[in-house]
CSV table of C-alpha atoms in Angstrom, one decimal:
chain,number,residue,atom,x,y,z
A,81,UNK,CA,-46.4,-56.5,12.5
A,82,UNK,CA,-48.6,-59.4,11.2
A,83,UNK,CA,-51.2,-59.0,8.2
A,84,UNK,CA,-53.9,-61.7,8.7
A,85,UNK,CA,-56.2,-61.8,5.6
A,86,UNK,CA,-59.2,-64.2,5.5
A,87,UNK,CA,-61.1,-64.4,2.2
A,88,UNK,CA,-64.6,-66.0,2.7
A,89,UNK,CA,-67.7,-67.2,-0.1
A,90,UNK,CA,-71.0,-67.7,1.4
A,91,UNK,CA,-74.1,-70.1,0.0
A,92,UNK,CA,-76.1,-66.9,0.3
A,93,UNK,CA,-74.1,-63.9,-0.9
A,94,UNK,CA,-76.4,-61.6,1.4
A,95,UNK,CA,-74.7,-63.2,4.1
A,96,UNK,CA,-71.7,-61.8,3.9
A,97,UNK,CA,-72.8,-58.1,4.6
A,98,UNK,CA,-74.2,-59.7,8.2
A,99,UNK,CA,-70.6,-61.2,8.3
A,100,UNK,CA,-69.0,-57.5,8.0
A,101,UNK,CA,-71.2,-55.9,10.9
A,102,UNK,CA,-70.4,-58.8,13.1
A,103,UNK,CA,-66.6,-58.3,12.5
A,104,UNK,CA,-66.6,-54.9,12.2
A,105,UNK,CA,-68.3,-55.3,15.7
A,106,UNK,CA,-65.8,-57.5,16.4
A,107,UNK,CA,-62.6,-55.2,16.3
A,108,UNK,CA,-64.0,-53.3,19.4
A,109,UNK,CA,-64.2,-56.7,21.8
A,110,UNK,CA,-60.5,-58.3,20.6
A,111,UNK,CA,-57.8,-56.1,22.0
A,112,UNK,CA,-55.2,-57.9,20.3
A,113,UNK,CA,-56.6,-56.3,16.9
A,114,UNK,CA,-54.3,-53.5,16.2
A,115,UNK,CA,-56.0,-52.7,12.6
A,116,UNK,CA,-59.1,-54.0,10.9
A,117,UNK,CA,-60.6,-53.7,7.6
A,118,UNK,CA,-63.3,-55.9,6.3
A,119,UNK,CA,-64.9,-55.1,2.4
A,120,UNK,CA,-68.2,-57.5,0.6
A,121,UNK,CA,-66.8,-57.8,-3.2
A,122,UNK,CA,-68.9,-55.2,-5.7
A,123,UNK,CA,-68.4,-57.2,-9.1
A,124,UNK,CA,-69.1,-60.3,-8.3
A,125,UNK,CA,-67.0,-62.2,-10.8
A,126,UNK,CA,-66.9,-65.8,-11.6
A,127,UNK,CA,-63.8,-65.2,-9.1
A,128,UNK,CA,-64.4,-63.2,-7.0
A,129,UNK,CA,-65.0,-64.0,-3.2
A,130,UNK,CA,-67.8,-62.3,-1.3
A,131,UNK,CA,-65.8,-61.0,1.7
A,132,UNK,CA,-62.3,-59.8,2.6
A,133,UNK,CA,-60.8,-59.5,5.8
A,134,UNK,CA,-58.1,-57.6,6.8
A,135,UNK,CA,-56.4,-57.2,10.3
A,136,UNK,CA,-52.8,-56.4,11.9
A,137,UNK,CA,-51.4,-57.7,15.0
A,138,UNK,CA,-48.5,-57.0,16.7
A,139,UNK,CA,-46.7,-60.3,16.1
A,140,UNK,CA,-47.6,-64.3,15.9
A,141,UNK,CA,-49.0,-64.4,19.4
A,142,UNK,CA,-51.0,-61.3,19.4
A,143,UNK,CA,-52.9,-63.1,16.2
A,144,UNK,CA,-53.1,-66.6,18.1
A,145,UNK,CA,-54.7,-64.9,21.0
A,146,UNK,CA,-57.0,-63.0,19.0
A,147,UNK,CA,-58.1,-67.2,17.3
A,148,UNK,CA,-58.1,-68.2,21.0
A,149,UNK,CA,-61.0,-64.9,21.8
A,150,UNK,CA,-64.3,-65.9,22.7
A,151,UNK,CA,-65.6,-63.2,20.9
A,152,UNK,CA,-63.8,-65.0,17.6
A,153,UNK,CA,-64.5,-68.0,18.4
A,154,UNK,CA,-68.3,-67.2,18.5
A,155,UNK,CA,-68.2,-65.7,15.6
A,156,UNK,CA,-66.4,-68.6,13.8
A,157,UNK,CA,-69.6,-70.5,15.0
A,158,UNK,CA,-72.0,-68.3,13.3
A,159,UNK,CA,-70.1,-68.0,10.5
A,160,UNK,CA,-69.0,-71.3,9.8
A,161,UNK,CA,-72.1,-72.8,8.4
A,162,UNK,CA,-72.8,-70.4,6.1
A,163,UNK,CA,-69.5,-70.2,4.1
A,164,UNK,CA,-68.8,-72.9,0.9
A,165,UNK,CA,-65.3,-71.6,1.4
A,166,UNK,CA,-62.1,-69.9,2.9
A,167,UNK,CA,-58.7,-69.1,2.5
A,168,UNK,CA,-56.2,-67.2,4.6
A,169,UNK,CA,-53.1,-66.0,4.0
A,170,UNK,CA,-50.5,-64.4,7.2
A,171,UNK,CA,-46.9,-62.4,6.4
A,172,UNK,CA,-45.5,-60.1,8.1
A,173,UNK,CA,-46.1,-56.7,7.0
């Protein structure tokens, strides 16, 4: 199994609870998402990040088909703009 995790900080940190309904929204269009959990930070530290994302594939190509979805890649569109910054980390889990 693949762990895909995408942390994400937004310009305006009331964007990232729009960000979780349209992923959470996501999961149900993307077949190749086995598992999905997506959480807006609570503290918000100096360090924190406003969003986590959280999802499982089966292997390497299940998560590349999943970056190749329209439904993703529309989403990436939206969200893209918005965000100051992002990092992702992938390991099999």
């Amino acid at each position: 199994m693949l762990v895909h995790v995408v942390m994400m900080k937004f310009a305006d940190d009331s964007d990232a609870a729009k960000a979780r309904s349209r992923l959470v929204e996501l999961s149900g269009r993307v077949p190749q998402i086995r598992t999905m959990d997506c959480e807006v930070d609570e503290l918000r530290t100096a360090v924190s990040w406003d969003l986590v994302l959280r999802t499982t594939h089966r292997d390497a190509d299940d998560l590349r088909e999943y970056q190749a979805h329209p439904a993703h890649h529309e989403f990436g569109a939206w969200v893209r703009p918005l965000l100051t910054d992002r990092a992702v980390v992938d390991y099999t889990g």
